[in-house]
mmCIF file of N, CA, C and O in Angstrom:
data_model
loop_
_atom_site.group_PDB
_atom_site.id
_atom_site.type_symbol
_atom_site.label_atom_id
_atom_site.label_comp_id
_atom_site.label_asym_id
_atom_site.label_seq_id
_atom_site.Cartn_x
_atom_site.Cartn_y
_atom_site.Cartn_z
ATOM 1 N N MET A 1 0.826 -1.192 0.000
ATOM 2 C CA MET A 1 0.000 0.000 0.000
ATOM 3 C C MET A 1 0.870 1.256 0.000
ATOM 4 O O MET A 1 0.474 2.261 -0.567
ATOM 5 N N GLU A 2 2.043 1.185 0.622
ATOM 6 C CA GLU A 2 2.899 2.363 0.743
ATOM 7 C C GLU A 2 3.426 2.850 -0.595
ATOM 8 O O GLU A 2 3.704 4.026 -0.762
ATOM 9 N N VAL A 3 3.570 1.959 -1.570
ATOM 10 C CA VAL A 3 4.185 2.355 -2.843
ATOM 11 C C VAL A 3 3.189 2.477 -3.986
ATOM 12 O O VAL A 3 3.570 2.850 -5.091
ATOM 13 N N GLU A 4 1.923 2.173 -3.739
ATOM 14 C CA GLU A 4 0.930 2.245 -4.814
ATOM 15 C C GLU A 4 0.853 3.637 -5.426
ATOM 16 O O GLU A 4 0.650 3.774 -6.630
ATOM 17 N N GLY A 5 1.004 4.671 -4.628
ATOM 18 C CA GLY A 5 0.956 6.044 -5.131
ATOM 19 C C GLY A 5 2.050 6.349 -6.127
ATOM 20 O O GLY A 5 1.959 7.312 -6.892
ATOM 21 N N PHE A 6 3.097 5.542 -6.145
ATOM 22 C CA PHE A 6 4.200 5.714 -7.093
ATOM 23 C C PHE A 6 4.055 4.809 -8.311
ATOM 24 O O PHE A 6 4.956 4.706 -9.133
ATOM 25 N N GLY A 7 2.930 4.103 -8.392
ATOM 26 C CA GLY A 7 2.703 3.213 -9.520
ATOM 27 C C GLY A 7 3.359 1.853 -9.376
ATOM 28 O O GLY A 7 3.405 1.080 -10.329
ATOM 29 N N VAL A 8 3.853 1.554 -8.186
ATOM 30 C CA VAL A 8 4.499 0.265 -7.945
ATOM 31 C C VAL A 8 3.446 -0.702 -7.398
ATOM 32 O O VAL A 8 2.733 -0.377 -6.450
ATOM 33 N N LYS A 9 3.380 -1.863 -8.016
ATOM 34 C CA LYS A 9 2.428 -2.873 -7.576
ATOM 35 C C LYS A 9 3.206 -4.039 -6.980
ATOM 36 O O LYS A 9 4.145 -4.538 -7.581
ATOM 37 N N VAL A 10 2.803 -4.440 -5.786
ATOM 38 C CA VAL A 10 3.494 -5.500 -5.058
ATOM 39 C C VAL A 10 2.493 -6.600 -4.727
ATOM 40 O O VAL A 10 1.384 -6.323 -4.270
ATOM 41 N N THR A 11 2.889 -7.839 -4.970
ATOM 42 C CA THR A 11 2.076 -8.983 -4.580
ATOM 43 C C THR A 11 2.904 -9.862 -3.659
ATOM 44 O O THR A 11 4.037 -10.216 -3.981
ATOM 45 N N ILE A 12 2.345 -10.191 -2.513
ATOM 46 C CA ILE A 12 2.960 -11.171 -1.625
ATOM 47 C C ILE A 12 2.525 -12.534 -2.144
ATOM 48 O O ILE A 12 1.338 -12.815 -2.227
ATOM 49 N N VAL A 13 3.485 -13.355 -2.517
ATOM 50 C CA VAL A 13 3.194 -14.674 -3.063
ATOM 51 C C VAL A 13 3.426 -15.702 -1.967
ATOM 52 O O VAL A 13 4.533 -15.837 -1.453
ATOM 53 N N GLN A 14 2.350 -16.393 -1.595
ATOM 54 C CA GLN A 14 2.436 -17.457 -0.596
ATOM 55 C C GLN A 14 2.559 -18.769 -1.352
ATOM 56 O O GLN A 14 1.580 -19.300 -1.859
ATOM 57 N N MET A 15 3.784 -19.256 -1.443
ATOM 58 C CA MET A 15 4.070 -20.461 -2.217
ATOM 59 C C MET A 15 3.745 -21.711 -1.415
ATOM 60 O O MET A 15 3.974 -21.776 -0.213
ATOM 61 N N GLY A 16 3.241 -22.692 -2.122
ATOM 62 C CA GLY A 16 3.022 -23.995 -1.523
ATOM 63 C C GLY A 16 4.347 -24.749 -1.440
ATOM 64 O O GLY A 16 5.415 -24.188 -1.674
ATOM 65 N N GLY A 17 4.255 -26.029 -1.133
ATOM 66 C CA GLY A 17 5.450 -26.858 -1.046
ATOM 67 C C GLY A 17 5.896 -27.307 -2.429
ATOM 68 O O GLY A 17 5.117 -27.867 -3.192
ATOM 69 N N TYR A 18 7.130 -27.038 -2.741
ATOM 70 C CA TYR A 18 7.712 -27.443 -4.012
ATOM 71 C C TYR A 18 9.036 -28.135 -3.741
ATOM 72 O O TYR A 18 9.675 -27.919 -2.714
ATOM 73 N N ASN A 19 9.454 -28.972 -4.657
ATOM 74 C CA ASN A 19 10.666 -29.772 -4.521
ATOM 75 C C ASN A 19 11.916 -28.907 -4.699
ATOM 76 O O ASN A 19 12.541 -28.899 -5.747
ATOM 77 N N THR A 20 12.254 -28.173 -3.642
ATOM 78 C CA THR A 20 13.422 -27.295 -3.687
ATOM 79 C C THR A 20 14.612 -27.868 -2.918
ATOM 80 O O THR A 20 15.696 -27.308 -2.966
ATOM 81 N N GLY A 21 14.387 -28.937 -2.190
ATOM 82 C CA GLY A 21 15.451 -29.509 -1.379
ATOM 83 C C GLY A 21 15.573 -28.882 -0.002
ATOM 84 O O GLY A 21 16.444 -29.258 0.777
ATOM 85 N N LEU A 22 14.717 -27.942 0.312
ATOM 86 C CA LEU A 22 14.797 -27.253 1.601
ATOM 87 C C LEU A 22 14.745 -28.209 2.779
ATOM 88 O O LEU A 22 15.508 -28.088 3.728
ATOM 89 N N PHE A 23 13.825 -29.178 2.722
ATOM 90 C CA PHE A 23 13.653 -30.077 3.860
ATOM 91 C C PHE A 23 14.434 -31.375 3.725
ATOM 92 O O PHE A 23 14.308 -32.262 4.554
ATOM 93 N N THR A 24 15.225 -31.485 2.677
ATOM 94 C CA THR A 24 16.083 -32.664 2.534
ATOM 95 C C THR A 24 17.536 -32.207 2.625
ATOM 96 O O THR A 24 18.148 -32.314 3.667
ATOM 97 N N ALA A 25 18.060 -31.646 1.556
ATOM 98 C CA ALA A 25 19.440 -31.159 1.587
ATOM 99 C C ALA A 25 19.610 -30.055 2.624
ATOM 100 O O ALA A 25 20.652 -29.946 3.254
ATOM 101 N N GLY A 26 18.570 -29.254 2.790
ATOM 102 C CA GLY A 26 18.646 -28.156 3.747
ATOM 103 C C GLY A 26 18.824 -28.608 5.181
ATOM 104 O O GLY A 26 19.385 -27.892 5.998
ATOM 105 N N THR A 27 18.353 -29.809 5.509
ATOM 106 C CA THR A 27 18.514 -30.295 6.882
ATOM 107 C C THR A 27 19.637 -31.313 7.006
ATOM 108 O O THR A 27 20.103 -31.572 8.106
ATOM 109 N N THR A 28 20.060 -31.899 5.910
ATOM 110 C CA THR A 28 21.119 -32.907 5.999
ATOM 111 C C THR A 28 22.502 -32.326 5.759
ATOM 112 O O THR A 28 23.495 -32.984 6.048
ATOM 113 N N ASN A 29 22.586 -31.114 5.242
ATOM 114 C CA ASN A 29 23.884 -30.485 4.988
ATOM 115 C C ASN A 29 24.338 -29.613 6.148
ATOM 116 O O ASN A 29 25.294 -28.857 6.018
ATOM 117 N N THR A 30 23.664 -29.728 7.263
ATOM 118 C CA THR A 30 24.024 -28.931 8.423
ATOM 119 C C THR A 30 24.413 -29.856 9.568
ATOM 120 O O THR A 30 24.027 -31.017 9.613
ATOM 121 N N GLU A 31 25.174 -29.319 10.479
ATOM 122 C CA GLU A 31 25.601 -30.085 11.655
ATOM 123 C C GLU A 31 24.490 -30.033 12.697
ATOM 124 O O GLU A 31 24.100 -28.949 13.136
ATOM 125 N N PRO A 32 23.938 -31.189 13.086
ATOM 126 C CA PRO A 32 22.862 -31.186 14.084
ATOM 127 C C PRO A 32 23.332 -30.624 15.426
ATOM 128 O O PRO A 32 24.448 -30.876 15.857
ATOM 129 N N LEU A 33 22.463 -29.860 16.066
ATOM 130 C CA LEU A 33 22.715 -29.331 17.400
ATOM 131 C C LEU A 33 21.708 -29.966 18.352
ATOM 132 O O LEU A 33 20.506 -29.996 18.068
ATOM 133 N N ALA A 34 22.178 -30.458 19.455
ATOM 134 C CA ALA A 34 21.352 -31.201 20.401
ATOM 135 C C ALA A 34 20.068 -30.479 20.812
ATOM 136 O O ALA A 34 19.010 -31.103 20.853
ATOM 137 N N PRO A 35 20.114 -29.177 21.118
ATOM 138 C CA PRO A 35 18.874 -28.520 21.549
ATOM 139 C C PRO A 35 17.762 -28.542 20.482
ATOM 140 O O PRO A 35 16.587 -28.436 20.802
ATOM 141 N N TYR A 36 18.157 -28.674 19.219
ATOM 142 C CA TYR A 36 17.178 -28.644 18.128
ATOM 143 C C TYR A 36 16.797 -30.034 17.633
ATOM 144 O O TYR A 36 16.007 -30.164 16.704
ATOM 145 N N GLU A 37 17.311 -31.063 18.256
ATOM 146 C CA GLU A 37 17.057 -32.425 17.781
ATOM 147 C C GLU A 37 15.563 -32.799 17.754
ATOM 148 O O GLU A 37 15.099 -33.381 16.773
ATOM 149 N N PRO A 38 14.780 -32.460 18.787
ATOM 150 C CA PRO A 38 13.345 -32.784 18.712
ATOM 151 C C PRO A 38 12.645 -32.089 17.537
ATOM 152 O O PRO A 38 11.847 -32.698 16.836
ATOM 153 N N LEU A 39 12.982 -30.833 17.314
ATOM 154 C CA LEU A 39 12.382 -30.109 16.198
ATOM 155 C C LEU A 39 12.839 -30.708 14.872
ATOM 156 O O LEU A 39 12.045 -30.882 13.952
ATOM 157 N N ARG A 40 14.097 -31.039 14.778
ATOM 158 C CA ARG A 40 14.645 -31.639 13.552
ATOM 159 C C ARG A 40 13.921 -32.953 13.243
ATOM 160 O O ARG A 40 13.523 -33.193 12.108
ATOM 161 N N ALA A 41 13.725 -33.786 14.250
ATOM 162 C CA ALA A 41 13.033 -35.061 14.062
ATOM 163 C C ALA A 41 11.590 -34.831 13.623
ATOM 164 O O ALA A 41 11.074 -35.531 12.743
ATOM 165 N N GLU A 42 10.941 -33.838 14.229
ATOM 166 C CA GLU A 42 9.561 -33.516 13.861
ATOM 167 C C GLU A 42 9.476 -33.051 12.409
ATOM 168 O O GLU A 42 8.597 -33.476 11.656
ATOM 169 N N MET A 43 10.412 -32.192 12.013
ATOM 170 C CA MET A 43 10.418 -31.698 10.631
ATOM 171 C C MET A 43 10.705 -32.833 9.645
ATOM 172 O O MET A 43 10.085 -32.910 8.592
ATOM 173 N N GLU A 44 11.635 -33.709 9.984
ATOM 174 C CA GLU A 44 11.954 -34.832 9.097
ATOM 175 C C GLU A 44 10.752 -35.758 8.954
ATOM 176 O O GLU A 44 10.463 -36.248 7.866
ATOM 177 N N ALA A 45 10.027 -35.986 10.052
ATOM 178 C CA ALA A 45 8.843 -36.840 9.991
ATOM 179 C C ALA A 45 7.737 -36.196 9.169
ATOM 180 O O ALA A 45 7.030 -36.860 8.418
ATOM 181 N N MET A 46 7.628 -34.880 9.291
ATOM 182 C CA MET A 46 6.565 -34.173 8.593
ATOM 183 C C MET A 46 6.855 -34.027 7.098
ATOM 184 O O MET A 46 5.968 -34.160 6.271
ATOM 185 N N TRP A 47 8.108 -33.763 6.732
ATOM 186 C CA TRP A 47 8.435 -33.431 5.350
ATOM 187 C C TRP A 47 9.329 -34.444 4.650
ATOM 188 O O TRP A 47 9.454 -34.401 3.425
ATOM 189 N N GLY A 48 9.942 -35.343 5.393
ATOM 190 C CA GLY A 48 10.968 -36.208 4.827
ATOM 191 C C GLY A 48 10.556 -37.017 3.616
ATOM 192 O O GLY A 48 11.288 -37.115 2.641
ATOM 193 N N ASP A 49 9.373 -37.618 3.627
ATOM 194 C CA ASP A 49 8.937 -38.461 2.515
ATOM 195 C C ASP A 49 7.914 -37.780 1.616
ATOM 196 O O ASP A 49 7.363 -38.406 0.716
ATOM 197 N N ALA A 50 7.664 -36.516 1.847
ATOM 198 C CA ALA A 50 6.660 -35.814 1.047
ATOM 199 C C ALA A 50 7.132 -35.691 -0.392
ATOM 200 O O ALA A 50 8.299 -35.413 -0.665
ATOM 201 N N VAL A 51 6.221 -35.938 -1.303
ATOM 202 C CA VAL A 51 6.505 -35.773 -2.721
ATOM 203 C C VAL A 51 5.879 -34.455 -3.139
ATOM 204 O O VAL A 51 4.666 -34.288 -3.089
ATOM 205 N N ALA A 52 6.723 -33.526 -3.497
ATOM 206 C CA ALA A 52 6.244 -32.199 -3.867
ATOM 207 C C ALA A 52 6.466 -31.980 -5.361
ATOM 208 O O ALA A 52 7.385 -32.542 -5.952
ATOM 209 N N PRO A 53 5.634 -31.129 -5.957
ATOM 210 C CA PRO A 53 5.821 -30.838 -7.374
ATOM 211 C C PRO A 53 7.111 -30.049 -7.618
ATOM 212 O O PRO A 53 7.643 -29.414 -6.704
ATOM 213 N N GLU A 54 7.563 -30.086 -8.834
ATOM 214 C CA GLU A 54 8.760 -29.334 -9.206
ATOM 215 C C GLU A 54 8.440 -27.840 -9.237
ATOM 216 O O GLU A 54 7.322 -27.441 -9.590
ATOM 217 N N PRO A 55 9.403 -27.000 -8.878
ATOM 218 C CA PRO A 55 9.159 -25.554 -8.856
ATOM 219 C C PRO A 55 8.688 -24.990 -10.189
ATOM 220 O O PRO A 55 7.891 -24.055 -10.218
ATOM 221 N N ASP A 56 9.149 -25.576 -11.296
ATOM 222 C CA ASP A 56 8.761 -25.017 -12.592
ATOM 223 C C ASP A 56 7.275 -25.179 -12.888
ATOM 224 O O ASP A 56 6.735 -24.530 -13.787
ATOM 225 N N THR A 57 6.570 -26.000 -12.102
ATOM 226 C CA THR A 57 5.123 -26.115 -12.304
ATOM 227 C C THR A 57 4.393 -24.863 -11.819
ATOM 228 O O THR A 57 3.252 -24.618 -12.217
ATOM 229 N N ALA A 58 5.042 -24.069 -10.988
ATOM 230 C CA ALA A 58 4.449 -22.817 -10.506
ATOM 231 C C ALA A 58 4.797 -21.645 -11.424
ATOM 232 O O ALA A 58 4.155 -20.599 -11.345
ATOM 233 N N ALA A 59 5.775 -21.825 -12.282
ATOM 234 C CA ALA A 59 6.233 -20.725 -13.134
ATOM 235 C C ALA A 59 5.123 -20.114 -13.982
ATOM 236 O O ALA A 59 5.047 -18.874 -14.080
ATOM 237 N N PRO A 60 4.233 -20.896 -14.610
ATOM 238 C CA PRO A 60 3.173 -20.263 -15.404
ATOM 239 C C PRO A 60 2.262 -19.351 -14.576
ATOM 240 O O PRO A 60 1.813 -18.311 -15.056
ATOM 241 N N VAL A 61 2.031 -19.724 -13.330
ATOM 242 C CA VAL A 61 1.188 -18.897 -12.456
ATOM 243 C C VAL A 61 1.902 -17.580 -12.154
ATOM 244 O O VAL A 61 1.293 -16.504 -12.218
ATOM 245 N N ILE A 62 3.189 -17.657 -11.850
ATOM 246 C CA ILE A 62 3.966 -16.447 -11.535
ATOM 247 C C ILE A 62 4.045 -15.540 -12.760
ATOM 248 O O ILE A 62 3.919 -14.311 -12.645
ATOM 249 N N MET A 63 4.239 -16.116 -13.940
ATOM 250 C CA MET A 63 4.306 -15.316 -15.158
ATOM 251 C C MET A 63 2.960 -14.644 -15.446
ATOM 252 O O MET A 63 2.918 -13.471 -15.848
ATOM 253 N N LYS A 64 1.876 -15.363 -15.232
ATOM 254 C CA LYS A 64 0.544 -14.776 -15.432
ATOM 255 C C LYS A 64 0.317 -13.645 -14.438
ATOM 256 O O LYS A 64 -0.205 -12.588 -14.786
ATOM 257 N N LEU A 65 0.715 -13.864 -13.189
ATOM 258 C CA LEU A 65 0.600 -12.837 -12.159
ATOM 259 C C LEU A 65 1.373 -11.587 -12.569
ATOM 260 O O LEU A 65 0.870 -10.468 -12.476
ATOM 261 N N ALA A 66 2.606 -11.773 -13.036
ATOM 262 C CA ALA A 66 3.457 -10.635 -13.412
ATOM 263 C C ALA A 66 2.871 -9.836 -14.568
ATOM 264 O O ALA A 66 3.122 -8.634 -14.691
ATOM 265 N N ALA A 67 2.078 -10.474 -15.407
ATOM 266 C CA ALA A 67 1.498 -9.797 -16.570
ATOM 267 C C ALA A 67 0.171 -9.111 -16.271
ATOM 268 O O ALA A 67 -0.358 -8.386 -17.121
ATOM 269 N N LEU A 68 -0.371 -9.314 -15.091
ATOM 270 C CA LEU A 68 -1.674 -8.722 -14.766
ATOM 271 C C LEU A 68 -1.567 -7.204 -14.632
ATOM 272 O O LEU A 68 -0.659 -6.697 -13.966
ATOM 273 N N PRO A 69 -2.496 -6.475 -15.228
ATOM 274 C CA PRO A 69 -2.461 -5.023 -15.093
ATOM 275 C C PRO A 69 -2.829 -4.559 -13.677
ATOM 276 O O PRO A 69 -2.385 -3.501 -13.239
ATOM 277 N N ASP A 70 -3.636 -5.348 -12.984
ATOM 278 C CA ASP A 70 -4.054 -4.994 -11.631
ATOM 279 C C ASP A 70 -3.950 -6.234 -10.743
ATOM 280 O O ASP A 70 -4.957 -6.853 -10.398
ATOM 281 N N PRO A 71 -2.714 -6.608 -10.361
ATOM 282 C CA PRO A 71 -2.517 -7.854 -9.607
ATOM 283 C C PRO A 71 -3.044 -7.746 -8.178
ATOM 284 O O PRO A 71 -3.179 -6.644 -7.637
ATOM 285 N N PRO A 72 -3.332 -8.902 -7.568
ATOM 286 C CA PRO A 72 -3.771 -8.882 -6.171
ATOM 287 C C PRO A 72 -2.609 -8.536 -5.248
ATOM 288 O O PRO A 72 -1.447 -8.685 -5.608
ATOM 289 N N ARG A 73 -2.919 -8.082 -4.069
ATOM 290 C CA ARG A 73 -1.862 -7.788 -3.084
ATOM 291 C C ARG A 73 -1.263 -9.068 -2.500
ATOM 292 O O ARG A 73 -0.162 -9.068 -1.969
ATOM 293 N N ARG A 74 -2.025 -10.143 -2.578
ATOM 294 C CA ARG A 74 -1.565 -11.422 -2.029
ATOM 295 C C ARG A 74 -2.111 -12.524 -2.922
ATOM 296 O O ARG A 74 -3.256 -12.463 -3.361
ATOM 297 N N LEU A 75 -1.286 -13.533 -3.185
ATOM 298 C CA LEU A 75 -1.723 -14.676 -3.983
ATOM 299 C C LEU A 75 -1.157 -15.953 -3.391
ATOM 300 O O LEU A 75 0.042 -16.035 -3.098
ATOM 301 N N ILE A 76 -2.010 -16.928 -3.207
ATOM 302 C CA ILE A 76 -1.601 -18.256 -2.765
ATOM 303 C C ILE A 76 -1.322 -19.068 -4.022
ATOM 304 O O ILE A 76 -2.156 -19.134 -4.914
ATOM 305 N N VAL A 77 -0.144 -19.681 -4.102
ATOM 306 C CA VAL A 77 0.215 -20.480 -5.268
ATOM 307 C C VAL A 77 0.325 -21.939 -4.842
ATOM 308 O O VAL A 77 1.236 -22.316 -4.112
ATOM 309 N N GLY A 78 -0.619 -22.728 -5.295
ATOM 310 C CA GLY A 78 -0.652 -24.144 -4.983
ATOM 311 C C GLY A 78 -2.023 -24.550 -4.510
ATOM 312 O O GLY A 78 -2.586 -23.925 -3.599
ATOM 313 N N SER A 79 -2.568 -25.574 -5.124
ATOM 314 C CA SER A 79 -3.921 -26.011 -4.805
ATOM 315 C C SER A 79 -4.044 -26.470 -3.352
ATOM 316 O O SER A 79 -4.951 -26.066 -2.628
ATOM 317 N N GLN A 80 -3.116 -27.326 -2.912
ATOM 318 C CA GLN A 80 -3.161 -27.794 -1.520
ATOM 319 C C GLN A 80 -2.899 -26.642 -0.564
ATOM 320 O O GLN A 80 -3.526 -26.538 0.492
ATOM 321 N N SER A 81 -1.993 -25.773 -0.930
ATOM 322 C CA SER A 81 -1.667 -24.635 -0.076
ATOM 323 C C SER A 81 -2.845 -23.694 0.075
ATOM 324 O O SER A 81 -3.035 -23.092 1.130
ATOM 325 N N PHE A 82 -3.638 -23.547 -0.983
ATOM 326 C CA PHE A 82 -4.801 -22.676 -0.925
ATOM 327 C C PHE A 82 -5.706 -23.093 0.230
ATOM 328 O O PHE A 82 -6.093 -22.269 1.067
ATOM 329 N N ASP A 83 -6.008 -24.386 0.295
ATOM 330 C CA ASP A 83 -6.861 -24.890 1.379
ATOM 331 C C ASP A 83 -6.203 -24.710 2.739
ATOM 332 O O ASP A 83 -6.848 -24.336 3.721
ATOM 333 N N HIS A 84 -4.897 -24.975 2.803
ATOM 334 C CA HIS A 84 -4.164 -24.866 4.066
ATOM 335 C C HIS A 84 -4.153 -23.419 4.562
ATOM 336 O O HIS A 84 -4.397 -23.155 5.749
ATOM 337 N N VAL A 85 -3.898 -22.476 3.679
ATOM 338 C CA VAL A 85 -3.854 -21.068 4.071
ATOM 339 C C VAL A 85 -5.233 -20.597 4.528
ATOM 340 O O VAL A 85 -5.353 -19.875 5.528
ATOM 341 N N LEU A 86 -6.278 -21.001 3.814
ATOM 342 C CA LEU A 86 -7.621 -20.610 4.247
ATOM 343 C C LEU A 86 -7.944 -21.153 5.638
ATOM 344 O O LEU A 86 -8.552 -20.456 6.462
ATOM 345 N N GLU A 87 -7.515 -22.368 5.922
ATOM 346 C CA GLU A 87 -7.752 -22.942 7.249
ATOM 347 C C GLU A 87 -6.960 -22.173 8.316
ATOM 348 O O GLU A 87 -7.475 -21.900 9.401
ATOM 349 N N MET A 88 -5.717 -21.824 8.013
ATOM 350 C CA MET A 88 -4.925 -21.034 8.968
ATOM 351 C C MET A 88 -5.559 -19.667 9.200
ATOM 352 O O MET A 88 -5.589 -19.182 10.333
ATOM 353 N N ASP A 89 -6.066 -19.037 8.137
ATOM 354 C CA ASP A 89 -6.736 -17.740 8.280
ATOM 355 C C ASP A 89 -7.987 -17.862 9.144
ATOM 356 O O ASP A 89 -8.271 -16.999 9.975
ATOM 357 N N ARG A 90 -8.757 -18.939 8.950
ATOM 358 C CA ARG A 90 -9.956 -19.154 9.748
ATOM 359 C C ARG A 90 -9.588 -19.308 11.228
ATOM 360 O O ARG A 90 -10.188 -18.698 12.107
ATOM 361 N N ALA A 91 -8.548 -20.102 11.488
ATOM 362 C CA ALA A 91 -8.106 -20.315 12.867
ATOM 363 C C ALA A 91 -7.593 -19.009 13.483
ATOM 364 O O ALA A 91 -7.862 -18.723 14.659
ATOM 365 N N GLN A 92 -6.885 -18.203 12.700
ATOM 366 C CA GLN A 92 -6.375 -16.929 13.212
ATOM 367 C C GLN A 92 -7.528 -15.983 13.531
ATOM 368 O O GLN A 92 -7.511 -15.298 14.553
ATOM 369 N N ALA A 93 -8.539 -15.959 12.661
ATOM 370 C CA ALA A 93 -9.698 -15.099 12.913
ATOM 371 C C ALA A 93 -10.414 -15.521 14.198
ATOM 372 O O ALA A 93 -10.848 -14.670 14.981
ATOM 373 N N GLU A 94 -10.533 -16.810 14.421
ATOM 374 C CA GLU A 94 -11.153 -17.296 15.660
ATOM 375 C C GLU A 94 -10.331 -16.873 16.871
ATOM 376 O O GLU A 94 -10.893 -16.489 17.903
ATOM 377 N N LEU A 95 -9.011 -16.942 16.755
ATOM 378 C CA LEU A 95 -8.150 -16.526 17.858
ATOM 379 C C LEU A 95 -8.326 -15.036 18.143
ATOM 380 O O LEU A 95 -8.450 -14.627 19.305
ATOM 381 N N TYR A 96 -8.350 -14.220 17.089
ATOM 382 C CA TYR A 96 -8.586 -12.783 17.284
ATOM 383 C C TYR A 96 -9.913 -12.554 18.008
ATOM 384 O O TYR A 96 -9.994 -11.763 18.943
ATOM 385 N N ARG A 97 -10.977 -13.252 17.556
ATOM 386 C CA ARG A 97 -12.287 -13.068 18.176
ATOM 387 C C ARG A 97 -12.278 -13.489 19.643
ATOM 388 O O ARG A 97 -12.951 -12.873 20.471
ATOM 389 N N SER A 98 -11.512 -14.511 19.974
ATOM 390 C CA SER A 98 -11.488 -14.977 21.361
ATOM 391 C C SER A 98 -10.852 -13.943 22.294
ATOM 392 O O SER A 98 -11.128 -13.938 23.486
ATOM 393 N N TRP A 99 -10.015 -13.064 21.754
ATOM 394 C CA TRP A 99 -9.361 -12.031 22.561
ATOM 395 C C TRP A 99 -9.922 -10.640 22.275
ATOM 396 O O TRP A 99 -9.340 -9.632 22.677
ATOM 397 N N GLU A 100 -11.065 -10.578 21.597
ATOM 398 C CA GLU A 100 -11.647 -9.290 21.220
ATOM 399 C C GLU A 100 -11.869 -8.354 22.407
ATOM 400 O O GLU A 100 -11.518 -7.166 22.327
ATOM 401 N N PRO A 101 -12.427 -8.828 23.526
ATOM 402 C CA PRO A 101 -12.639 -7.886 24.643
ATOM 403 C C PRO A 101 -11.337 -7.234 25.115
ATOM 404 O O PRO A 101 -11.322 -6.021 25.387
ATOM 405 N N LEU A 102 -10.254 -7.992 25.199
ATOM 406 C CA LEU A 102 -8.982 -7.407 25.614
ATOM 407 C C LEU A 102 -8.475 -6.421 24.559
ATOM 408 O O LEU A 102 -8.004 -5.344 24.886
ATOM 409 N N SER A 103 -8.590 -6.786 23.297
ATOM 410 C CA SER A 103 -8.134 -5.917 22.208
ATOM 411 C C SER A 103 -8.860 -4.587 22.233
ATOM 412 O O SER A 103 -8.263 -3.530 22.001
ATOM 413 N N ARG A 104 -10.155 -4.618 22.503
ATOM 414 C CA ARG A 104 -10.970 -3.411 22.427
ATOM 415 C C ARG A 104 -10.875 -2.527 23.682
ATOM 416 O O ARG A 104 -11.476 -1.460 23.727
ATOM 417 N N MET A 105 -10.117 -2.954 24.662
ATOM 418 C CA MET A 105 -9.963 -2.150 25.882
ATOM 419 C C MET A 105 -9.167 -0.865 25.622
ATOM 420 O O MET A 105 -9.288 0.100 26.365
ATOM 421 N N ALA A 106 -8.366 -0.866 24.573
ATOM 422 C CA ALA A 106 -7.549 0.313 24.280
ATOM 423 C C ALA A 106 -8.153 1.080 23.099
ATOM 424 O O ALA A 106 -8.663 0.476 22.163
ATOM 425 N N PRO A 107 -8.096 2.402 23.140
ATOM 426 C CA PRO A 107 -8.580 3.158 21.993
ATOM 427 C C PRO A 107 -7.575 3.054 20.853
ATOM 428 O O PRO A 107 -6.433 2.657 21.036
ATOM 429 N N GLY A 108 -8.012 3.428 19.685
ATOM 430 C CA GLY A 108 -7.074 3.444 18.564
ATOM 431 C C GLY A 108 -7.380 2.429 17.519
ATOM 432 O O GLY A 108 -8.127 1.516 17.664
#
């Protein structure tokens, strides 16, 4: 919003999971540290065997986005991610509502 007055259009792209090696090479090319071992094991269990699409499958979406005369401020890229992000947004909205009385105690 800050740069729209200058004719600059910005889209936050929320990418889904793609086969980038982040959760394979990214975790195996580092020296494990004991304090992070439980988290490392959890991440390996969650992502280790996941089969993700190749990054180039998202390229047509990004190119189409870049060509739009009036792009959205935010775009979710990935069918599975779309559902996941909507669920996270729903959960976040519920959390905000649960703390609404405290939030509204302050003016502004």
